[in-house]
Amino acid sequence: MSPKTEQHSRLAVLGTVVFYMVVAISMTLLNKSVLSSTPMPVFLLFCQSAVAVVLLGLENMFGPYKTPRFESSTAKDLLPLVFVNVLGLIFNNACLQYVDASFHQVARGLVLPFTIIVTIIVLHHYPSPLALIAALIVTFGFFSGVLFDPNHASSAASAAVAGKQKSSLGITFGAMSSVSSACHAVLIKRGLASVSNSPISLSYYNNILSTLALIPMFIISGELPSAIRLLSNGGASQFLWGAAITGLFGFLISLASFISIKVTSPVTHMISSATRGVLQTMLAVWIFGDVMSRGRIISIFLIISGSVLYVYAKTEDSKKSSKQKHDEVDVPLNPKSLERGDVLFENDVEKDDNEKQR
């Protein structure tokens, strides 16, 4: 490899990492800002998903990634995956509405343990001892934050919607989001099989079907009257601008995850994931005035440490089981992949592809 090529590769990795961290952190903070002024998590999610569909169509026309032709049979196979995904996103937004932005990753801290439990029960996949230790650390982190943080909605943005009496509701939604994400991690392998293991195709179907599924969800949630009042009173501009911007960032996250698969390594993923968690916490304190108690600091540290250790454990397992790979196996930089447990199935999909080629 020439110095010029190596320099270009490093710049590509750095650019991808910075780009992803910026949009991922911005997505969470912008969602928190919008929900603090207009607490309609399902309507916000519907607007974001609709924006993503429009941008996906534009990207298909003018961008480098081409989406497949929409087929009803494939869409039917993906309905369980989409339903669970939509529930997880709704619970996630509802959680963010009632807790501090800095406490959000604590409230959803059980995603990794739940994912491992579900995969053991349903798929009979047993993680390594190191991965189990990592999940145990994350679990300790969750309970230390829940039990020893005196106020989960300490900022004005959270208190305006939740108040002290409802901050526990955010933890409940966070736990429900964790369960949904764990089930999503199980279903995503089957979903990829329906689209020939193409993440771009899966994202294409997921965005369209999620937008359609959110219409009845929006009505059932009881947010329709509030949305009508918001639109009729002429005060919808701030909310719609927020939904459009966060929808754009959601689309950029998907785009960045496709790029990161090609240019990042597990070490990069571990470093960037930990850095993102720290930066998001610091920015939440600065922007929203979140109060960082000792319990919250310890909780965040344990969850980030356990998550990093889990990625390291999965990476080491990949190196041992794959003789044809190089020193490092690509792992998606997308933090959602870690939160949802998608990295559990990266190697299984690759193994299936290799068996088909043989």
Short mmCIF file of C-alpha atoms in Angstrom, two decimals:
data_model
loop_
_atom_site.label_atom_id
_atom_site.label_comp_id
_atom_site.label_asym_id
_atom_site.label_seq_id
_atom_site.Cartn_x
_atom_site.Cartn_y
_atom_site.Cartn_z
CA MET A 1 0.00 0.00 0.00
CA SER A 2 1.45 3.35 -1.00
CA PRO A 3 1.62 6.23 1.51
CA LYS A 4 -0.94 8.13 -0.54
CA THR A 5 -3.38 5.23 -0.49
CA GLU A 6 -2.84 4.68 3.22
CA GLN A 7 -3.39 8.38 3.92
CA HIS A 8 -6.59 8.33 1.90
CA SER A 9 -7.78 5.29 3.82
CA ARG A 10 -7.14 6.94 7.17
CA LEU A 11 -8.91 10.09 6.04
CA ALA A 12 -11.88 7.99 4.89
CA VAL A 13 -12.09 6.26 8.27
CA LEU A 14 -11.75 9.55 10.18
CA GLY A 15 -14.34 11.24 7.98
CA THR A 16 -16.81 8.39 8.40
CA VAL A 17 -16.36 8.29 12.18
CA VAL A 18 -16.77 12.05 12.59
CA PHE A 19 -19.73 12.17 10.22
CA TYR A 20 -21.54 9.37 12.00
CA MET A 21 -20.88 10.68 15.48
CA VAL A 22 -22.15 14.14 14.54
CA VAL A 23 -25.41 12.92 13.03
CA ALA A 24 -26.05 10.27 15.73
CA ILE A 25 -25.55 12.71 18.61
CA SER A 26 -27.50 15.43 16.81
CA MET A 27 -30.38 13.03 16.21
CA THR A 28 -30.80 12.31 19.93
CA LEU A 29 -30.41 15.92 21.06
CA LEU A 30 -32.74 17.29 18.37
CA ASN A 31 -35.38 14.69 19.19
CA LYS A 32 -35.16 15.68 22.84
CA SER A 33 -35.54 19.35 21.95
CA VAL A 34 -38.60 18.75 19.78
CA LEU A 35 -40.28 16.42 22.28
CA SER A 36 -39.74 18.84 25.15
CA SER A 37 -41.76 21.51 23.35
CA THR A 38 -44.27 19.26 21.56
CA PRO A 39 -44.68 15.90 23.35
CA MET A 40 -46.00 13.80 20.45
CA PRO A 41 -43.46 10.99 19.99
CA VAL A 42 -45.50 8.91 17.52
CA PHE A 43 -46.38 11.86 15.28
CA LEU A 44 -42.74 12.94 15.32
CA LEU A 45 -41.65 9.46 14.32
CA PHE A 46 -44.19 9.38 11.48
CA CYS A 47 -42.94 12.72 10.11
CA GLN A 48 -39.32 11.56 10.36
CA SER A 49 -40.08 8.29 8.58
CA ALA A 50 -41.96 10.12 5.80
CA VAL A 51 -38.99 12.44 5.30
CA ALA A 52 -36.66 9.44 5.13
CA VAL A 53 -38.83 7.84 2.43
CA VAL A 54 -38.69 11.01 0.32
CA LEU A 55 -34.93 11.32 0.74
CA LEU A 56 -34.48 7.63 -0.03
CA GLY A 57 -36.31 8.16 -3.30
CA LEU A 58 -34.11 11.12 -4.17
CA GLU A 59 -30.98 9.18 -3.26
CA ASN A 60 -32.14 6.33 -5.47
CA MET A 61 -32.47 8.72 -8.39
CA PHE A 62 -29.28 10.70 -7.95
CA GLY A 63 -27.08 8.86 -5.41
CA PRO A 64 -24.71 5.87 -5.55
CA TYR A 65 -27.02 3.37 -3.79
CA LYS A 66 -29.89 1.95 -5.81
CA THR A 67 -32.95 0.47 -4.15
CA PRO A 68 -34.68 -2.66 -5.47
CA ARG A 69 -38.08 -2.89 -7.07
CA PHE A 70 -40.83 -3.02 -4.47
CA GLU A 71 -42.39 -6.49 -4.31
CA SER A 72 -45.47 -7.28 -2.22
CA SER A 73 -44.27 -10.79 -1.39
CA THR A 74 -41.06 -9.45 0.13
CA ALA A 75 -42.95 -6.76 1.99
CA LYS A 76 -45.24 -9.42 3.47
CA ASP A 77 -42.25 -11.40 4.74
CA LEU A 78 -40.88 -8.29 6.43
CA LEU A 79 -44.09 -7.29 8.25
CA PRO A 80 -43.12 -8.88 11.62
CA LEU A 81 -39.73 -7.17 11.50
CA VAL A 82 -41.27 -3.81 10.64
CA PHE A 83 -43.92 -4.10 13.36
CA VAL A 84 -41.37 -4.83 16.07
CA ASN A 85 -39.08 -2.11 14.74
CA VAL A 86 -41.88 0.49 14.84
CA LEU A 87 -42.81 -0.47 18.41
CA GLY A 88 -39.18 -0.16 19.47
CA LEU A 89 -38.85 3.28 17.91
CA ILE A 90 -42.09 4.50 19.50
CA PHE A 91 -40.99 3.29 22.94
CA ASN A 92 -37.57 4.85 22.35
CA ASN A 93 -39.04 8.29 21.57
CA ALA A 94 -41.44 8.02 24.50
CA CYS A 95 -38.51 7.17 26.77
CA LEU A 96 -36.54 10.17 25.54
CA GLN A 97 -39.57 12.37 26.18
CA TYR A 98 -39.70 11.57 29.90
CA VAL A 99 -36.00 11.34 30.86
CA ASP A 100 -32.92 13.48 30.43
CA ALA A 101 -30.96 13.15 27.21
CA SER A 102 -27.93 12.13 29.28
CA PHE A 103 -30.02 9.44 31.03
CA HIS A 104 -31.46 8.05 27.78
CA GLN A 105 -28.70 5.49 27.24
CA VAL A 106 -29.12 4.37 30.85
CA ALA A 107 -32.90 3.89 30.48
CA ARG A 108 -32.26 1.75 27.39
CA GLY A 109 -29.33 -0.03 28.97
CA LEU A 110 -30.95 -3.47 28.97
CA VAL A 111 -30.93 -3.87 25.18
CA LEU A 112 -27.77 -5.97 25.15
CA PRO A 113 -28.75 -8.32 28.03
CA PHE A 114 -32.25 -8.80 26.61
CA THR A 115 -30.84 -9.50 23.15
CA ILE A 116 -28.54 -12.20 24.48
CA ILE A 117 -31.42 -13.80 26.45
CA VAL A 118 -33.72 -13.82 23.42
CA THR A 119 -31.07 -15.27 21.12
CA ILE A 120 -30.31 -18.05 23.60
CA ILE A 121 -34.02 -18.94 23.96
CA VAL A 122 -35.10 -18.56 20.33
CA LEU A 123 -31.99 -19.20 18.24
CA HIS A 124 -29.97 -21.30 20.70
CA HIS A 125 -26.92 -19.08 20.14
CA TYR A 126 -24.72 -19.07 23.22
CA PRO A 127 -22.27 -16.19 23.66
CA SER A 128 -18.74 -16.54 24.92
CA PRO A 129 -17.95 -16.09 28.64
CA LEU A 130 -16.39 -12.70 27.89
CA ALA A 131 -19.56 -11.55 26.13
CA LEU A 132 -21.63 -12.68 29.13
CA ILE A 133 -19.37 -10.69 31.45
CA ALA A 134 -19.86 -7.65 29.22
CA ALA A 135 -23.65 -8.07 29.39
CA LEU A 136 -23.46 -8.41 33.17
CA ILE A 137 -21.50 -5.15 33.41
CA VAL A 138 -24.14 -3.40 31.29
CA THR A 139 -26.89 -4.79 33.54
CA PHE A 140 -25.15 -3.48 36.65
CA GLY A 141 -24.83 -0.13 34.91
CA PHE A 142 -28.57 0.02 34.22
CA PHE A 143 -29.61 -0.76 37.80
CA SER A 144 -27.02 1.57 39.34
CA GLY A 145 -28.49 4.43 37.29
CA VAL A 146 -32.11 3.54 38.06
CA LEU A 147 -31.57 3.00 41.77
CA PHE A 148 -28.93 5.58 42.67
CA ASP A 149 -29.79 8.53 40.41
CA PRO A 150 -32.20 10.68 42.46
CA ASN A 151 -33.90 12.41 39.50
CA HIS A 152 -34.08 10.97 36.00
CA ALA A 153 -35.70 14.14 34.63
CA SER A 154 -33.46 16.81 36.11
CA SER A 155 -33.39 19.31 33.24
CA ALA A 156 -36.04 21.90 32.44
CA ALA A 157 -36.66 20.21 29.09
CA SER A 158 -37.52 16.92 30.80
CA ALA A 159 -39.39 18.40 33.77
CA ALA A 160 -41.63 20.42 31.44
CA VAL A 161 -43.05 17.18 30.03
CA ALA A 162 -42.45 14.51 32.63
CA GLY A 163 -41.96 15.95 36.06
CA LYS A 164 -40.61 13.91 38.92
CA GLN A 165 -43.73 11.80 39.18
CA LYS A 166 -43.46 10.60 35.56
CA SER A 167 -39.72 10.11 35.16
CA SER A 168 -40.19 6.46 36.13
CA LEU A 169 -42.50 6.16 33.12
CA GLY A 170 -39.50 6.93 30.93
CA ILE A 171 -37.61 3.99 32.46
CA THR A 172 -40.60 1.74 31.74
CA PHE A 173 -40.66 2.86 28.12
CA GLY A 174 -36.90 2.34 27.98
CA ALA A 175 -37.26 -1.25 29.18
CA MET A 176 -40.05 -1.88 26.65
CA SER A 177 -37.85 -0.41 23.95
CA SER A 178 -35.06 -2.74 25.04
CA VAL A 179 -37.31 -5.80 24.72
CA SER A 180 -38.55 -4.66 21.29
CA SER A 181 -34.99 -4.09 20.15
CA ALA A 182 -33.98 -7.54 21.35
CA CYS A 183 -36.80 -9.13 19.34
CA HIS A 184 -35.81 -6.97 16.39
CA ALA A 185 -32.29 -8.37 16.59
CA VAL A 186 -33.70 -11.90 16.26
CA LEU A 187 -35.96 -10.99 13.34
CA ILE A 188 -33.36 -9.01 11.40
CA LYS A 189 -31.51 -12.15 10.30
CA ARG A 190 -34.67 -13.51 8.70
CA GLY A 191 -35.36 -10.08 7.26
CA LEU A 192 -31.97 -9.96 5.58
CA ALA A 193 -32.58 -13.41 4.13
CA SER A 194 -35.76 -12.07 2.48
CA VAL A 195 -33.78 -9.37 0.66
CA SER A 196 -30.73 -11.47 -0.30
CA ASN A 197 -28.73 -10.18 2.69
CA SER A 198 -28.78 -6.61 1.34
CA PRO A 199 -28.88 -3.97 4.12
CA ILE A 200 -29.77 -1.30 1.55
CA SER A 201 -32.81 -3.25 0.40
CA LEU A 202 -33.83 -3.91 3.98
CA SER A 203 -33.60 -0.20 4.79
CA TYR A 204 -35.67 0.59 1.71
CA TYR A 205 -38.53 -1.73 2.67
CA ASN A 206 -38.27 -0.83 6.33
CA ASN A 207 -38.69 2.92 5.73
CA ILE A 208 -41.70 2.52 3.45
CA LEU A 209 -43.50 -0.07 5.55
CA SER A 210 -42.72 1.76 8.81
CA THR A 211 -44.29 4.95 7.47
CA LEU A 212 -47.46 3.06 6.56
CA ALA A 213 -47.54 1.23 9.89
CA LEU A 214 -47.17 4.47 11.84
CA ILE A 215 -50.44 5.88 10.46
CA PRO A 216 -52.72 3.61 12.54
CA MET A 217 -50.22 3.76 15.43
CA PHE A 218 -50.52 7.54 15.37
CA ILE A 219 -54.32 7.33 15.59
CA ILE A 220 -54.31 4.67 18.32
CA SER A 221 -51.83 6.65 20.44
CA GLY A 222 -54.38 9.45 20.86
CA GLU A 223 -52.08 12.09 19.40
CA LEU A 224 -54.39 12.90 16.47
CA PRO A 225 -56.40 15.63 18.26
CA SER A 226 -53.20 17.28 19.51
CA ALA A 227 -51.69 17.15 16.01
CA ILE A 228 -54.82 18.71 14.51
CA ARG A 229 -54.76 21.52 17.08
CA LEU A 230 -51.06 22.06 16.41
CA LEU A 231 -51.58 22.30 12.66
CA SER A 232 -54.73 24.44 12.85
CA ASN A 233 -53.32 26.97 15.31
CA GLY A 234 -50.40 27.84 13.06
CA GLY A 235 -47.81 26.71 15.60
CA ALA A 236 -46.64 23.71 13.66
CA SER A 237 -43.71 25.33 11.89
CA GLN A 238 -41.21 24.67 14.70
CA PHE A 239 -42.36 21.07 15.11
CA LEU A 240 -42.36 20.33 11.38
CA TRP A 241 -38.93 21.91 10.93
CA GLY A 242 -37.65 19.77 13.80
CA ALA A 243 -39.22 16.65 12.27
CA ALA A 244 -37.73 17.45 8.87
CA ILE A 245 -34.24 18.05 10.27
CA THR A 246 -34.28 14.92 12.43
CA GLY A 247 -35.67 12.94 9.49
CA LEU A 248 -32.73 14.15 7.44
CA PHE A 249 -30.31 13.10 10.15
CA GLY A 250 -32.02 9.70 10.38
CA PHE A 251 -31.49 9.22 6.66
CA LEU A 252 -27.86 10.30 6.95
CA ILE A 253 -27.34 7.75 9.74
CA SER A 254 -28.47 4.96 7.42
CA LEU A 255 -26.22 6.25 4.66
CA ALA A 256 -23.24 6.52 6.99
CA SER A 257 -23.74 2.98 8.25
CA PHE A 258 -23.47 1.61 4.69
CA ILE A 259 -20.21 3.49 4.16
CA SER A 260 -18.77 2.54 7.53
CA ILE A 261 -19.04 -1.18 6.83
CA LYS A 262 -16.38 -0.79 4.15
CA VAL A 263 -13.93 1.53 5.89
CA THR A 264 -14.06 0.89 9.64
CA SER A 265 -12.73 -1.81 11.94
CA PRO A 266 -13.84 -3.20 15.33
CA VAL A 267 -11.22 -1.10 17.13
CA THR A 268 -12.58 2.01 15.45
CA HIS A 269 -16.09 1.00 16.42
CA MET A 270 -15.16 0.53 20.06
CA ILE A 271 -13.39 3.86 20.33
CA SER A 272 -16.08 5.82 18.49
CA SER A 273 -18.93 4.19 20.44
CA ALA A 274 -17.36 5.10 23.78
CA THR A 275 -16.51 8.61 22.59
CA ARG A 276 -20.04 9.16 21.31
CA GLY A 277 -21.55 8.22 24.67
CA VAL A 278 -19.28 10.61 26.55
CA LEU A 279 -19.81 13.49 24.11
CA GLN A 280 -23.58 13.01 24.10
CA THR A 281 -23.63 13.17 27.90
CA MET A 282 -21.49 16.31 28.01
CA LEU A 283 -23.58 18.06 25.36
CA ALA A 284 -26.81 17.14 27.17
CA VAL A 285 -25.45 18.73 30.35
CA TRP A 286 -24.42 21.85 28.45
CA ILE A 287 -27.53 22.27 26.26
CA PHE A 288 -30.34 21.07 28.53
CA GLY A 289 -28.74 21.56 31.94
CA ASP A 290 -28.91 17.89 32.95
CA VAL A 291 -27.76 17.25 36.50
CA MET A 292 -25.10 14.54 36.63
CA SER A 293 -25.35 12.64 39.89
CA ARG A 294 -22.72 10.17 41.05
CA GLY A 295 -25.07 7.28 40.29
CA ARG A 296 -25.64 8.46 36.72
CA ILE A 297 -21.92 8.90 36.05
CA ILE A 298 -21.14 5.39 37.33
CA SER A 299 -24.05 3.97 35.35
CA ILE A 300 -22.97 5.56 32.07
CA PHE A 301 -19.38 4.44 32.62
CA LEU A 302 -20.44 0.83 33.23
CA ILE A 303 -22.80 0.72 30.23
CA ILE A 304 -20.21 2.18 27.85
CA SER A 305 -17.48 -0.09 29.22
CA GLY A 306 -19.66 -3.18 28.96
CA SER A 307 -20.74 -2.30 25.41
CA VAL A 308 -17.14 -1.80 24.31
CA LEU A 309 -16.13 -5.09 25.95
CA TYR A 310 -18.97 -6.88 24.16
CA VAL A 311 -17.86 -5.63 20.73
CA TYR A 312 -14.31 -6.69 21.59
CA ALA A 313 -15.55 -10.15 22.60
CA LYS A 314 -17.52 -10.56 19.36
CA THR A 315 -14.53 -9.38 17.36
CA GLU A 316 -12.23 -11.90 19.02
CA ASP A 317 -14.77 -14.67 18.37
CA SER A 318 -14.88 -13.65 14.71
CA LYS A 319 -11.12 -13.79 14.37
CA LYS A 320 -10.98 -17.29 15.87
CA SER A 321 -13.80 -18.72 13.77
CA SER A 322 -12.85 -17.23 10.40
CA LYS A 323 -9.58 -18.47 8.90
CA GLN A 324 -10.03 -16.72 5.56
CA LYS A 325 -10.36 -13.22 7.02
CA HIS A 326 -7.62 -10.70 7.63
CA ASP A 327 -6.54 -9.48 11.03
CA GLU A 328 -9.76 -7.55 11.58
CA VAL A 329 -13.39 -8.20 10.66
CA ASP A 330 -15.56 -5.30 9.63
CA VAL A 331 -18.23 -4.34 12.14
CA PRO A 332 -20.80 -1.63 11.37
CA LEU A 333 -20.01 1.65 13.06
CA ASN A 334 -23.72 2.32 13.48
CA PRO A 335 -24.39 2.62 17.23
CA LYS A 336 -27.93 1.40 16.55
CA SER A 337 -26.43 -1.89 15.46
CA LEU A 338 -24.96 -2.25 18.92
CA GLU A 339 -28.06 -0.99 20.70
CA ARG A 340 -30.35 -3.34 18.76
CA GLY A 341 -27.93 -6.24 18.93
CA ASP A 342 -27.56 -6.48 15.14
CA VAL A 343 -23.83 -7.22 15.52
CA LEU A 344 -24.82 -10.57 16.96
CA PHE A 345 -25.75 -11.74 13.49
CA GLU A 346 -23.07 -10.16 11.31
CA ASN A 347 -20.95 -13.32 11.27
CA ASP A 348 -23.93 -15.65 10.83
CA VAL A 349 -24.94 -13.87 7.65
CA GLU A 350 -21.39 -14.06 6.32
CA LYS A 351 -21.23 -17.78 7.12
CA ASP A 352 -24.49 -18.39 5.28
CA ASP A 353 -23.11 -16.57 2.25
CA ASN A 354 -19.93 -18.65 2.28
CA GLU A 355 -21.90 -21.90 2.52
CA LYS A 356 -24.05 -20.89 -0.43
CA GLN A 357 -20.96 -20.12 -2.50
CA ARG A 358 -19.52 -23.54 -1.71
#
